[in-house]
Coordinates of C-alpha atoms in Angstrom, one line a residue:
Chain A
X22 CA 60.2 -30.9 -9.5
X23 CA 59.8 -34.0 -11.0
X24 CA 58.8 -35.7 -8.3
X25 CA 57.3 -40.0 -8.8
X26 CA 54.0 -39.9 -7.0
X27 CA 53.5 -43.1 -5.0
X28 CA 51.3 -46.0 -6.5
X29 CA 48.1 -46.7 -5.1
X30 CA 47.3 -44.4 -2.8
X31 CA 43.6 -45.2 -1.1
X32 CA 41.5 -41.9 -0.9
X33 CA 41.6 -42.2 2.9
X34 CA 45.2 -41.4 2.8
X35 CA 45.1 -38.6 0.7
X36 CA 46.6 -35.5 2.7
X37 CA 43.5 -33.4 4.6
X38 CA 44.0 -29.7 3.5
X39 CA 45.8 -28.6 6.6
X40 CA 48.6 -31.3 6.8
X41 CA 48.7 -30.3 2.9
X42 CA 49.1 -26.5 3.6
X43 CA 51.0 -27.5 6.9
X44 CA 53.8 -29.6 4.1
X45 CA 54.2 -26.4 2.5
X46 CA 55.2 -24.4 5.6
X47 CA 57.5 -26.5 6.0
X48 CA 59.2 -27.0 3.2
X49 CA 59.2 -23.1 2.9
X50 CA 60.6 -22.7 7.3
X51 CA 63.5 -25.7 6.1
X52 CA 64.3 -24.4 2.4
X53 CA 65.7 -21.4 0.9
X54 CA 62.7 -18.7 2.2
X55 CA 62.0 -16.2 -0.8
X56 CA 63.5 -18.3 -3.6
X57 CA 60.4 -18.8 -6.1
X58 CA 58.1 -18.7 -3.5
X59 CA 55.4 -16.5 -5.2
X60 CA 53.0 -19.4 -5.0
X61 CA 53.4 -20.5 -1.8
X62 CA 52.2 -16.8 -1.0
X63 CA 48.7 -17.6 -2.6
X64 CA 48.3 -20.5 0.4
X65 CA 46.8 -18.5 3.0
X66 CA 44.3 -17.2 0.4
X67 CA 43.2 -21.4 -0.3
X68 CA 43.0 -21.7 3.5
X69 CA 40.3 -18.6 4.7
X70 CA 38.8 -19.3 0.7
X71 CA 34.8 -19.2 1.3
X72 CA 32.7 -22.3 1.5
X73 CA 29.7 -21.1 -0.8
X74 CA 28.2 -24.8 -0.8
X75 CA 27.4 -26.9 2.3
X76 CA 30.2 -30.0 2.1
X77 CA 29.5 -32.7 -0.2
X78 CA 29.1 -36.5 0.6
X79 CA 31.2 -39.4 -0.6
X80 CA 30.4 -40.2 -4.5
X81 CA 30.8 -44.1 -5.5
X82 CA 33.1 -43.6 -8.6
X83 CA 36.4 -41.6 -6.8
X84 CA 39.5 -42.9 -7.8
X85 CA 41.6 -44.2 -5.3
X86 CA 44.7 -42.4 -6.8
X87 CA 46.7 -39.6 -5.3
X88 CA 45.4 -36.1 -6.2
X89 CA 47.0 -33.9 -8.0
X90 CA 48.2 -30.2 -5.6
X91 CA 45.4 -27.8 -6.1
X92 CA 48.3 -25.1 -7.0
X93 CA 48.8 -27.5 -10.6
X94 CA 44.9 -27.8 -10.8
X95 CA 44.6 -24.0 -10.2
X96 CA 48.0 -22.8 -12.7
X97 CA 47.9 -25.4 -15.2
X98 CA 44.3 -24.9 -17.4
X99 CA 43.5 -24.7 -20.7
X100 CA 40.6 -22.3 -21.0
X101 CA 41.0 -20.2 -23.5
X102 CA 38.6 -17.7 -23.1
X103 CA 41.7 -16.2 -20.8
X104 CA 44.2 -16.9 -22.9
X105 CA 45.8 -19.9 -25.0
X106 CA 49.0 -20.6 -22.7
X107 CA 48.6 -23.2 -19.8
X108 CA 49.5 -20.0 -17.3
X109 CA 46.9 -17.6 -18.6
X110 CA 43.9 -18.8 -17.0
X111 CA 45.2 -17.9 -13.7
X112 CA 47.0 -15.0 -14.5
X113 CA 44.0 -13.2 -16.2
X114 CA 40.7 -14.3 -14.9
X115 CA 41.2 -12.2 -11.6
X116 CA 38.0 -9.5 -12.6
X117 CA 35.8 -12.3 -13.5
X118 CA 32.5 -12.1 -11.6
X119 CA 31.4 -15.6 -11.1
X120 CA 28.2 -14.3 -9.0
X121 CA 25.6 -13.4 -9.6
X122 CA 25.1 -15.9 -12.1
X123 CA 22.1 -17.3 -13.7
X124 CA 21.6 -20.4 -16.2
X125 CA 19.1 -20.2 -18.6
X126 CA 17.6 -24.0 -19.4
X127 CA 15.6 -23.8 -22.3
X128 CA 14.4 -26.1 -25.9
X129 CA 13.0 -29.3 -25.8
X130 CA 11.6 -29.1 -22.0
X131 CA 8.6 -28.9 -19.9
X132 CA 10.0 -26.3 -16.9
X133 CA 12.3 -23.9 -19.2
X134 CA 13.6 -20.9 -17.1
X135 CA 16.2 -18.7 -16.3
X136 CA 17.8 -20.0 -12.6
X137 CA 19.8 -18.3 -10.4
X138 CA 23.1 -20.2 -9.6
X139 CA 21.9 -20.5 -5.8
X140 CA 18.7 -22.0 -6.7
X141 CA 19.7 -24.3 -9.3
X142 CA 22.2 -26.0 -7.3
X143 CA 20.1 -25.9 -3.8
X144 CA 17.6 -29.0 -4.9
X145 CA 21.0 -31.4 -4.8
X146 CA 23.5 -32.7 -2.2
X147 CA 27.0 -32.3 -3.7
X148 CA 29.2 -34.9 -3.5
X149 CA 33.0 -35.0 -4.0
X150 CA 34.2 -36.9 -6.3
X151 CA 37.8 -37.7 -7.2
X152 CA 38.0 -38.0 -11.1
X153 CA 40.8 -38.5 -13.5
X154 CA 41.1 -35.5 -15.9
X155 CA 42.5 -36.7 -19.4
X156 CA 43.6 -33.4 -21.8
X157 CA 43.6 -34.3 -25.8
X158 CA 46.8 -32.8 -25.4
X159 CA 48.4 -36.2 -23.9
X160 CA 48.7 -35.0 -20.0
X161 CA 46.2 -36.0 -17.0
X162 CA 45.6 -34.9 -13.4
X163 CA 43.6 -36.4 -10.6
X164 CA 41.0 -34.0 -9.8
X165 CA 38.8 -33.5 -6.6
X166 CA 35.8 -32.2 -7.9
X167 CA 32.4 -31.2 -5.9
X168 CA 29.4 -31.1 -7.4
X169 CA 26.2 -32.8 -8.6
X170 CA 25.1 -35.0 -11.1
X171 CA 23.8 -33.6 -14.4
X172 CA 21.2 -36.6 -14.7
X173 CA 19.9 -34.7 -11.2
X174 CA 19.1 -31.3 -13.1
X175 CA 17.8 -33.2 -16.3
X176 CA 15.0 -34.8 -13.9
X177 CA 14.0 -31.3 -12.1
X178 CA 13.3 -29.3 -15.6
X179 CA 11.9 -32.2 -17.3
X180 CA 12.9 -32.8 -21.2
X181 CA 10.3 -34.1 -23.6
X182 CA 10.8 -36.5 -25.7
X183 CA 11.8 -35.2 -28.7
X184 CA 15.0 -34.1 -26.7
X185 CA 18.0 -36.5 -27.9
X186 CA 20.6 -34.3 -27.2
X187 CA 22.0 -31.3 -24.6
X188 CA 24.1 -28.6 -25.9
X189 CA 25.8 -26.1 -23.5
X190 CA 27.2 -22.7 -23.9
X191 CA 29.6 -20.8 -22.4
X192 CA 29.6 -17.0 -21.0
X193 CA 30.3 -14.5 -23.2
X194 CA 31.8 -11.4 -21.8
X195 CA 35.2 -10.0 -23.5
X196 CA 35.6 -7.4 -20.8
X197 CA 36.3 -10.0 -18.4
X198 CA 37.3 -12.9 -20.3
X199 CA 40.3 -11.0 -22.7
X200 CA 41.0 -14.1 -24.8
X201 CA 37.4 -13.9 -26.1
X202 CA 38.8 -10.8 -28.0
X203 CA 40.8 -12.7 -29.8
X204 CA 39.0 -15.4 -32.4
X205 CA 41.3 -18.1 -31.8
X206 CA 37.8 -20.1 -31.5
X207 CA 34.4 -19.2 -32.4
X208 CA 32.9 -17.1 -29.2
X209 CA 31.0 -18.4 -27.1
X210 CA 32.4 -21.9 -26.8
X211 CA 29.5 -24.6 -26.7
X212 CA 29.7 -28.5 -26.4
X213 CA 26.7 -30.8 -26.3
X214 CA 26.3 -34.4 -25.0
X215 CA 24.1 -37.2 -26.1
X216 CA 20.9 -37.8 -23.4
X217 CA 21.9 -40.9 -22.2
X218 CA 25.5 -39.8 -21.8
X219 CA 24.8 -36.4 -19.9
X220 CA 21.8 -39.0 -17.3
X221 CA 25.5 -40.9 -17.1
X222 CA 26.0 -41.2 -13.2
X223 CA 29.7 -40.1 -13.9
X224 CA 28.6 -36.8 -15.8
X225 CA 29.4 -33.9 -13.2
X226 CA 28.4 -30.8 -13.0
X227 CA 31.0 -28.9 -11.0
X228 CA 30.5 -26.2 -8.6
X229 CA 34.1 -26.7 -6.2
X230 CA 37.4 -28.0 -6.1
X231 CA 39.1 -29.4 -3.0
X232 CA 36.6 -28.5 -0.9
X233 CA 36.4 -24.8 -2.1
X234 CA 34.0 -22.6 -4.7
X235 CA 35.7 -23.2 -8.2
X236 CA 38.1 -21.1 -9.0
X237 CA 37.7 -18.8 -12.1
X238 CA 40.4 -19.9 -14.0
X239 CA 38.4 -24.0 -13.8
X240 CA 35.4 -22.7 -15.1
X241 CA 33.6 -20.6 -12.2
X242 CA 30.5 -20.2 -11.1
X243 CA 29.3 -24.5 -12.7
X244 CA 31.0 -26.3 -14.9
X245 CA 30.8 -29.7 -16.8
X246 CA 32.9 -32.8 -16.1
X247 CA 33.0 -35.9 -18.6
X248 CA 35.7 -37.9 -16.8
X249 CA 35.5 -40.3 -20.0
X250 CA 36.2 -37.8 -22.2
X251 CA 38.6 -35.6 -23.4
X252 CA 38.9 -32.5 -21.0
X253 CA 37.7 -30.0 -23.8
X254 CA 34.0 -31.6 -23.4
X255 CA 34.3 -30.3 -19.7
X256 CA 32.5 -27.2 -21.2
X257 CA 33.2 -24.2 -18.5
X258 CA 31.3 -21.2 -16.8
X259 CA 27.8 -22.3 -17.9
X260 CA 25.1 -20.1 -19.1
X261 CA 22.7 -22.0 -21.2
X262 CA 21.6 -25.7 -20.9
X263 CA 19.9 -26.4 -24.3
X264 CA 17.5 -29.6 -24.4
X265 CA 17.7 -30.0 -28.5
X266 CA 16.9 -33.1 -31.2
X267 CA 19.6 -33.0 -33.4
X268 CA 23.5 -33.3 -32.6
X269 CA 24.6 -29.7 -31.8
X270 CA 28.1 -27.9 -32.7
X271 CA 30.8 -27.8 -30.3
X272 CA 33.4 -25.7 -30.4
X273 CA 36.7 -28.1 -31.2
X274 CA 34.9 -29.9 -34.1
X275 CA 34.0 -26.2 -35.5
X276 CA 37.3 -25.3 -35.3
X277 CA 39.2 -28.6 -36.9
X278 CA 36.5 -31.2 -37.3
X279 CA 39.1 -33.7 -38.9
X280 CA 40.7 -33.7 -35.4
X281 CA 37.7 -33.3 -32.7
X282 CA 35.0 -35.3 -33.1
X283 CA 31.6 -34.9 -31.1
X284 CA 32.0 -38.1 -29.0
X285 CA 35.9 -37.1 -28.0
X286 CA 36.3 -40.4 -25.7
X287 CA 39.1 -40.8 -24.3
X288 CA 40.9 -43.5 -26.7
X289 CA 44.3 -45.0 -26.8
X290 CA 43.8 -46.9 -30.1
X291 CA 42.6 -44.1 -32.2
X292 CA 45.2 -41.2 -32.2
X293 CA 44.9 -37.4 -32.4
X294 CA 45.8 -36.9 -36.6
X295 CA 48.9 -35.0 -34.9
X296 CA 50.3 -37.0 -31.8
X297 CA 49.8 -40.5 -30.3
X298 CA 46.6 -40.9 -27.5
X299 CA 48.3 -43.7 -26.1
X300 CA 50.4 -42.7 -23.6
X301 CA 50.0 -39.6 -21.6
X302 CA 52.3 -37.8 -18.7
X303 CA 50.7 -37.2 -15.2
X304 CA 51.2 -34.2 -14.0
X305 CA 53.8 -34.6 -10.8
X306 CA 55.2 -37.9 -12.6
X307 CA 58.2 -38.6 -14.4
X308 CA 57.7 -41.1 -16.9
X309 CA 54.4 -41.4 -18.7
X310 CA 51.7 -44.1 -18.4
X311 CA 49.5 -45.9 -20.7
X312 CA 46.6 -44.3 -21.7
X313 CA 43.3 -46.3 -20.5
X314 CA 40.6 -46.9 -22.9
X315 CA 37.6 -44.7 -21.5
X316 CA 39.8 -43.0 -19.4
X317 CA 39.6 -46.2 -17.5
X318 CA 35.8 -45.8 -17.1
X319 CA 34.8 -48.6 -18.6
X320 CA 32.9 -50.4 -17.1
X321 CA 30.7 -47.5 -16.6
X322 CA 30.3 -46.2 -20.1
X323 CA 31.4 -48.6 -22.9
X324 CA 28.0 -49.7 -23.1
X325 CA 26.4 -46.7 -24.4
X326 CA 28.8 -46.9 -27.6
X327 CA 28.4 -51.2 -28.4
X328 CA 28.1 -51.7 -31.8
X329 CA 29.6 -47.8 -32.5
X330 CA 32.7 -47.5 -34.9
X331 CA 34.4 -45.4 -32.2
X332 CA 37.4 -44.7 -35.3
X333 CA 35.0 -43.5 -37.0
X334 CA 32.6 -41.7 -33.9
X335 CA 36.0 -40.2 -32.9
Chain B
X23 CA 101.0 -1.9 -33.3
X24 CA 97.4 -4.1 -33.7
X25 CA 94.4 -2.2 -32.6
X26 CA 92.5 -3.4 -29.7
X27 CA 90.2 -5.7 -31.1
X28 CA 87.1 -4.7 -29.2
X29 CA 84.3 -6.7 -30.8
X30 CA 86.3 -10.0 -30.2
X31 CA 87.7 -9.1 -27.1
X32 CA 84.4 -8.0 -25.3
X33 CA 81.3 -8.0 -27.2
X34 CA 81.9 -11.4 -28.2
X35 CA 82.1 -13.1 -24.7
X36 CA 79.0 -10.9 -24.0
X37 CA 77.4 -11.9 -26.5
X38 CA 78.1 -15.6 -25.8
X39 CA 76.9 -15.0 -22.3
X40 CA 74.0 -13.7 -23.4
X41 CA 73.2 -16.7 -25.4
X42 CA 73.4 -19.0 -22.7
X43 CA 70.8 -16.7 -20.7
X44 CA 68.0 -19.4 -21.6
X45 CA 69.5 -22.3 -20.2
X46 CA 70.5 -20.3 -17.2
X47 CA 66.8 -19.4 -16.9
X48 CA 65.5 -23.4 -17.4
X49 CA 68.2 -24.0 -14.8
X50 CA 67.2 -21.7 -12.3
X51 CA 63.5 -22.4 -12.6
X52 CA 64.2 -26.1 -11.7
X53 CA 66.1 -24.5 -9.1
X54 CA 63.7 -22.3 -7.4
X55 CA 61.0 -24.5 -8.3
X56 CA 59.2 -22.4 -10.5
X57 CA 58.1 -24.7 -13.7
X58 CA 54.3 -25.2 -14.3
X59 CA 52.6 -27.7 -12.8
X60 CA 54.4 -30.1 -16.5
X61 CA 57.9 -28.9 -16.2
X62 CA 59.4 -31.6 -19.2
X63 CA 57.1 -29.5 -21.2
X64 CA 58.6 -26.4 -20.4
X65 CA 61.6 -27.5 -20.8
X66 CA 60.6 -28.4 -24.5
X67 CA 59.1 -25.6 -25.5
X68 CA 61.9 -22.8 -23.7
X69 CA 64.5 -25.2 -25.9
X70 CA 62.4 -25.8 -28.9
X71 CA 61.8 -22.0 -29.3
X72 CA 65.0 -20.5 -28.6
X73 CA 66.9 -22.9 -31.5
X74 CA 64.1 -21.0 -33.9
X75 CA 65.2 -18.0 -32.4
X76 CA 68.9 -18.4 -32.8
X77 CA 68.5 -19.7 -36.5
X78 CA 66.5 -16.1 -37.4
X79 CA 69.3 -14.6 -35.1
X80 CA 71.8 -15.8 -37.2
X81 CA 70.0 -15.1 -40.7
X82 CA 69.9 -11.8 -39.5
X83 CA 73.5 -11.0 -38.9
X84 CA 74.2 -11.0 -42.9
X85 CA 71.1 -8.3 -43.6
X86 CA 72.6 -6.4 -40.5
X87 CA 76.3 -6.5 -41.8
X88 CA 75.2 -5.1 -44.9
X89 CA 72.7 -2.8 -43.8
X90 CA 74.6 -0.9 -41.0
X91 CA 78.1 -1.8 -42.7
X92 CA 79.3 -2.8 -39.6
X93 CA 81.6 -5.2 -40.9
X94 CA 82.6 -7.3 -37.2
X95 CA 79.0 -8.4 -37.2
X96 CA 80.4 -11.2 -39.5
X97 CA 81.9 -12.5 -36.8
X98 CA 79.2 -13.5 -34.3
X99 CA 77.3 -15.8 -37.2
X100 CA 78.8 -18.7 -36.4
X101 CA 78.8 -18.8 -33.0
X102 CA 75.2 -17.9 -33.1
X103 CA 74.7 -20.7 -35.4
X104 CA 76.1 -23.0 -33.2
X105 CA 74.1 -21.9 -30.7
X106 CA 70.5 -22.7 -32.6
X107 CA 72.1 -25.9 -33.2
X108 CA 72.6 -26.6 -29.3
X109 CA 69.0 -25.2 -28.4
X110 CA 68.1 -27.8 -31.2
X111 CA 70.3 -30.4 -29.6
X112 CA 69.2 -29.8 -26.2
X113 CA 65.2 -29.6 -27.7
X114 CA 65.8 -33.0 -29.7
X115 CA 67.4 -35.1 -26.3
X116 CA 64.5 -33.2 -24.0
X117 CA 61.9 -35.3 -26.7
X118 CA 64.1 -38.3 -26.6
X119 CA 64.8 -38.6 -22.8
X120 CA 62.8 -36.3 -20.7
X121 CA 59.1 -37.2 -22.7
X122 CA 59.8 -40.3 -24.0
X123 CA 62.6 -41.5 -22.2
X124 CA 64.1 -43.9 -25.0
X125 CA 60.8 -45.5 -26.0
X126 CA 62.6 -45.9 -29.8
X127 CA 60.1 -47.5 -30.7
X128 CA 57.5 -44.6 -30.4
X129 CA 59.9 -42.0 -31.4
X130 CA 60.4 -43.9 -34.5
X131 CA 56.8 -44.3 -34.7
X132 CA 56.5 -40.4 -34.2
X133 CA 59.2 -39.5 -36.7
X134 CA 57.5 -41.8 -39.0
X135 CA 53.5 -40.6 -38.7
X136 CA 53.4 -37.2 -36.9
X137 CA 54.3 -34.5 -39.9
X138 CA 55.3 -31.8 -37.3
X139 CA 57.9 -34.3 -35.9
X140 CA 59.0 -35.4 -39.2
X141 CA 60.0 -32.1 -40.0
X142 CA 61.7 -31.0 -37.0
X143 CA 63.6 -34.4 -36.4
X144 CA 64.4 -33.2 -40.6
X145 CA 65.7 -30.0 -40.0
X146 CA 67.5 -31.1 -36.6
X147 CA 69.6 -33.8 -38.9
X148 CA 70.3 -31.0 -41.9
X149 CA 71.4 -29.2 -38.7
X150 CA 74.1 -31.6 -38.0
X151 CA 76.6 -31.3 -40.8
X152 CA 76.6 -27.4 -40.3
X153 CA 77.9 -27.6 -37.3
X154 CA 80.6 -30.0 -37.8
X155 CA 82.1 -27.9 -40.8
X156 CA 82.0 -24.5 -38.5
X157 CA 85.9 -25.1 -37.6
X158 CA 88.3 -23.0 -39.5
X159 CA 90.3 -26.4 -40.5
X160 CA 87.0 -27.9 -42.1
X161 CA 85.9 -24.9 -44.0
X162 CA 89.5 -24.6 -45.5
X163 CA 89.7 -28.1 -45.9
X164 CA 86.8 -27.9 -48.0
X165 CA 86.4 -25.0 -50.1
X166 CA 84.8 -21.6 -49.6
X167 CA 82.6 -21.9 -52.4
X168 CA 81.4 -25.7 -51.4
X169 CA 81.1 -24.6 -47.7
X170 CA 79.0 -22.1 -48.7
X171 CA 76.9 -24.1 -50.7
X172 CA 76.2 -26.2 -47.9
X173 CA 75.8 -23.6 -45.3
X174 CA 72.6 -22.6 -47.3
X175 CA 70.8 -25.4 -46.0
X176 CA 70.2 -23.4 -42.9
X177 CA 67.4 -21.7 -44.9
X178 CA 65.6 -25.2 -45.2
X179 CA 66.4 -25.4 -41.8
X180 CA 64.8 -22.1 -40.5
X181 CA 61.8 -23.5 -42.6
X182 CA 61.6 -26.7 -41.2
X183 CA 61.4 -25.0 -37.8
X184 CA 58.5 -22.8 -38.4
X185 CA 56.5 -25.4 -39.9
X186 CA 57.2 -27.5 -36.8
X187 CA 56.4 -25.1 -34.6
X188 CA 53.0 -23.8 -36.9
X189 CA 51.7 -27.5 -37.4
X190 CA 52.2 -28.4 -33.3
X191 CA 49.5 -25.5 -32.3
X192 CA 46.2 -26.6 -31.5
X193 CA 44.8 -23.6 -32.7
X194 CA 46.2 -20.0 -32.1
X195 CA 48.7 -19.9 -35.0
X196 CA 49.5 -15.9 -34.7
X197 CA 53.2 -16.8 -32.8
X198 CA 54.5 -19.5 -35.6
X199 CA 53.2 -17.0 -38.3
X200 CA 55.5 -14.3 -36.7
X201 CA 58.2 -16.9 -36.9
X202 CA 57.3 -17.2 -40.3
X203 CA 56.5 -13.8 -41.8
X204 CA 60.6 -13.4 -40.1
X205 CA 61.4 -15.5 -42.0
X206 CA 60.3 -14.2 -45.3
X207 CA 61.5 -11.3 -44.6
X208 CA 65.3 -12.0 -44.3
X209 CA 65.1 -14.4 -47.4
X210 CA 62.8 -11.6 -49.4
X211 CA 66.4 -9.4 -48.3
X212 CA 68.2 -12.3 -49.7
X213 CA 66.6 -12.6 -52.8
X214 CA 66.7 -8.4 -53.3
X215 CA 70.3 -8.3 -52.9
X216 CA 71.0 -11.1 -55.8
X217 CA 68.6 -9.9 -57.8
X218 CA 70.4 -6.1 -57.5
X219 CA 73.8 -8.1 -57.9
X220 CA 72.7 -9.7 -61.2
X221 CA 70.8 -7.0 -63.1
X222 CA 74.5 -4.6 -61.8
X223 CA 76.4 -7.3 -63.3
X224 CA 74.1 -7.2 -66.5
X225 CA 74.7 -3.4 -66.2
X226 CA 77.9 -4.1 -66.5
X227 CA 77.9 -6.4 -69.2
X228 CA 76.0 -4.7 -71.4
X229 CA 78.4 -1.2 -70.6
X230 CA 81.2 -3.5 -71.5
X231 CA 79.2 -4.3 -74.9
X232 CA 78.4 -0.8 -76.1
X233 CA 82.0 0.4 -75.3
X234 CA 83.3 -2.6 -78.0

């Protein structure tokens, strides 16, 4: 189990999917077969999984650092719409219907609609894109994302200019999502970005994961990744794209605002009220590593906040 | 001839068995392989809430003894005591070696700034002297009545733990507050039977008077 990755692993090395599934087989042909091996059942499953987008391209920002296994990227989730323990996504998002879907963009924008999935994605070419994922709570993965760049959608439906902010919303369907009958946090979740950080290159929005449709429990059909910022902004299974002037509510800051701010950077120097941001564990590694400021994006976003008390702007 | 001492013979080494269950189970899971994907964090929480499971345990063998007058119950309290204070021994060197791995510095840090670690480092010391006077020796050595006056700590103790566990959630508080609302019951027991004690022993008192 606790297993030291190795350092700097370039992303050409990183294991194709068939030596990865290949790995498994044999630990599971040379170890004790049928101790614990309840995951290792799901493998065939991830092999014949359908490709619902055509493959993506190389993106410029990938990390050259080793992936984490899609089984911790797939049993491991905070989303709490199925639950609030790390487990539950998996276990309870099985009668989820990620299709058909539709996204409705609408506010401050010249082409509002209501999209099908299919047709809102179509327009781009997905790229993958290997991003570090940092959780508030003081873990991180490596994450091999597909998708396409929000900035890319934000062009097609055209804001005006009175739009200074986006605010996205979450489905909301307690039959299929049982956590939502629970108020743990106010239904439907929703998170917002400023404009010039959701036309960031970096901002994603997610449609797969290793190559594969995301699965259910990551936020199925689209999701949104903010590799900069705390995972929680990475609002999941998208409905509504709001073009709007002032700063909208998000879901965290409703729920403790002393604790989650709207900007939610990733930030070693100012700590959660509760538990230190500076260090965090990688999943798969033993002992934990610094926390970079940014995420260790830097260069690509500390300019949008010069001149921003980011204690303050937490 | 003695009577076959059943309770101590059998139940006890069952019950002791039974207590180590959790550990088997962290054990096995490293084992077979079958932490999540963060296994030190596992291992902190399995440890973290079985010692707040042992201490209501034990608060609950007193209520027990005098509900179902099943007098041997007295007997497993202070094994089951010493067995919240190794899930809180194992939980406490889990934080120290396993997630920190001897970064004093930032554990002091923590103990210092973080309230929820404050109070469980807290009521892991208060835990300490209770388990060094469990042997017969020290309680004779010194005193029933002190012994017991020390022993009551563990209610601070049981405290401690549920507001460590309630102030670590990010946001669905309903399992601490079951911790909790345990809690209150057993000491709302507490407080009935001295309260029934005193106002029979005013009872008495004031019998004794009118019969002068």
């Amino acid at each position: 189990m606790l297993l030291r990755r190795g350092g700097n692993l370039k992303s050409s090395e990183i294991t194709p999917e068939l030596l990865y599934v290949n790995r498994r087989q044999f630990i599971r042909s040379t170890s004790f077969a049928g101790l614990g091996l309840a995951y290792e059942f799901l493998l065939p499953e991830f092999l014949s999984g359908q490709d619902r987008w055509p493959r993506g391209r190389k993106g410029p920002f990938d990390t050259d650092e080793d992936p984490n296994s899609y089984k911790d990227i797939t049993t491991y989730n905070n989303f709490y719409e199925f639950g609030v323990d790390k487990s539950d996504p998996a276990e309870n998002s099985a009668a989820f219907r990620p299709k058909p879907w539709t996204v409705r963009v609408e506010g401050e924008v010249k082409k509002p609609a209501t999209y099908n999935l299919e047709d809102l994605v179509k327009p781009y070419r997905l790229e993958d894109r290997i991003y570090r994922m940092r959780c508030v709570e003081g873990w991180s993965m490596v994450i091999p994302w597909r998708g396409f760049p929000l900035a890319d959608l934000i062009r097609k439906v055209e804001p005006t200019s009175r739009a200074k902010f986006v605010a996205f919303e979450t489905l909301f369907r307690p039959e299929e999502m049982p956590g939502q009958k629970r108020s743990v946090l106010q239904w439907p979740y929703v998170e917002g970005l400023r404009m010039d950080e959701a036309l960031n290159p970096l901002t994603l929005l997610a449609v797969g994961l290793y190559g594969k449709d995301l699965a259910n429990q990551n936020g199925a059909p689209m999701r949104l990744v903010v590799p900069w910022k705390y995972g929680f902004k990475g609002i999941k299974s998208i409905v509504k794209i709001r073009f709007v002037q002032s700063q909208p509510p998000t879901t965290w800051n409703i729920s403790a605002p002393e604790e989650y701010g709207f900007y939610s950077n990733v930030n070693p120097e100012v700590d959660h009220p509760r538990w230190s941001q500076k260090s965090e564990r990688r999943i798969g590694e033993f002992f934990r590593r610094k926390t970079l400021m940014f995420n260790g994006y830097a260069d690509q976003v500390a300019s949008m906040y010069s001149g921003m008390d980011l204690k303050r702007n937490f | 001839m003695k009577r076959f001492q059943w309770e101590k013979r059998i139940l006890k080494p069952a019950v002791f068995a039974l207590a180590l269950a959790p550990l088997l189970g962290l054990l096995w899971k490293a084992y077979a392989g079958t932490f999540s994907a963060n296994p030190i964090k596992d291992v902190t929480e399995e440890t973290g809430i079985w010692t707040l499971r042992f201490l209501l345990i034990t608060l609950a063998v007193t209520p027990l003894r005098s509900i179902t007058r099943w007098s041997p119950a007295g007997t497993f309290r202070r094994m089951l005591g010493l067995f919240a204070f190794f899930y809180g021994f194992l939980h406490f060197t889990t934080y120290v070696y396993l997630d920190q791995f001897f970064a004093f510095d930032e554990i002091l840090r923590d103990i210092a700034k973080r309230p929820f670690i404050t109070v469980g480092f807290a009521a892991f010391v208060l835990m300490i002297p209770l388990a060094l006077t469990s042997p017969n020796r020290v309680v004779r050595w010194i005193g029933g009545k002190r012994w017991k006056a020390l022993h009551r700590t563990v209610y601070v103790v049981a405290l401690g733990g549920v507001i460590h566990y309630l102030w670590l959630v990010k946001a669905d508080t309903s399992r601490p507050l079951l911790y909790g609302t345990a809690l209150v019951i057993l000491l709302l027991f507490r407080l009935w039977t001295f309260l029934k004690s005193r106002r029979f022993s005013v009872k008495a008192a004031a019998g004794l008077n009118a019969n002068a």
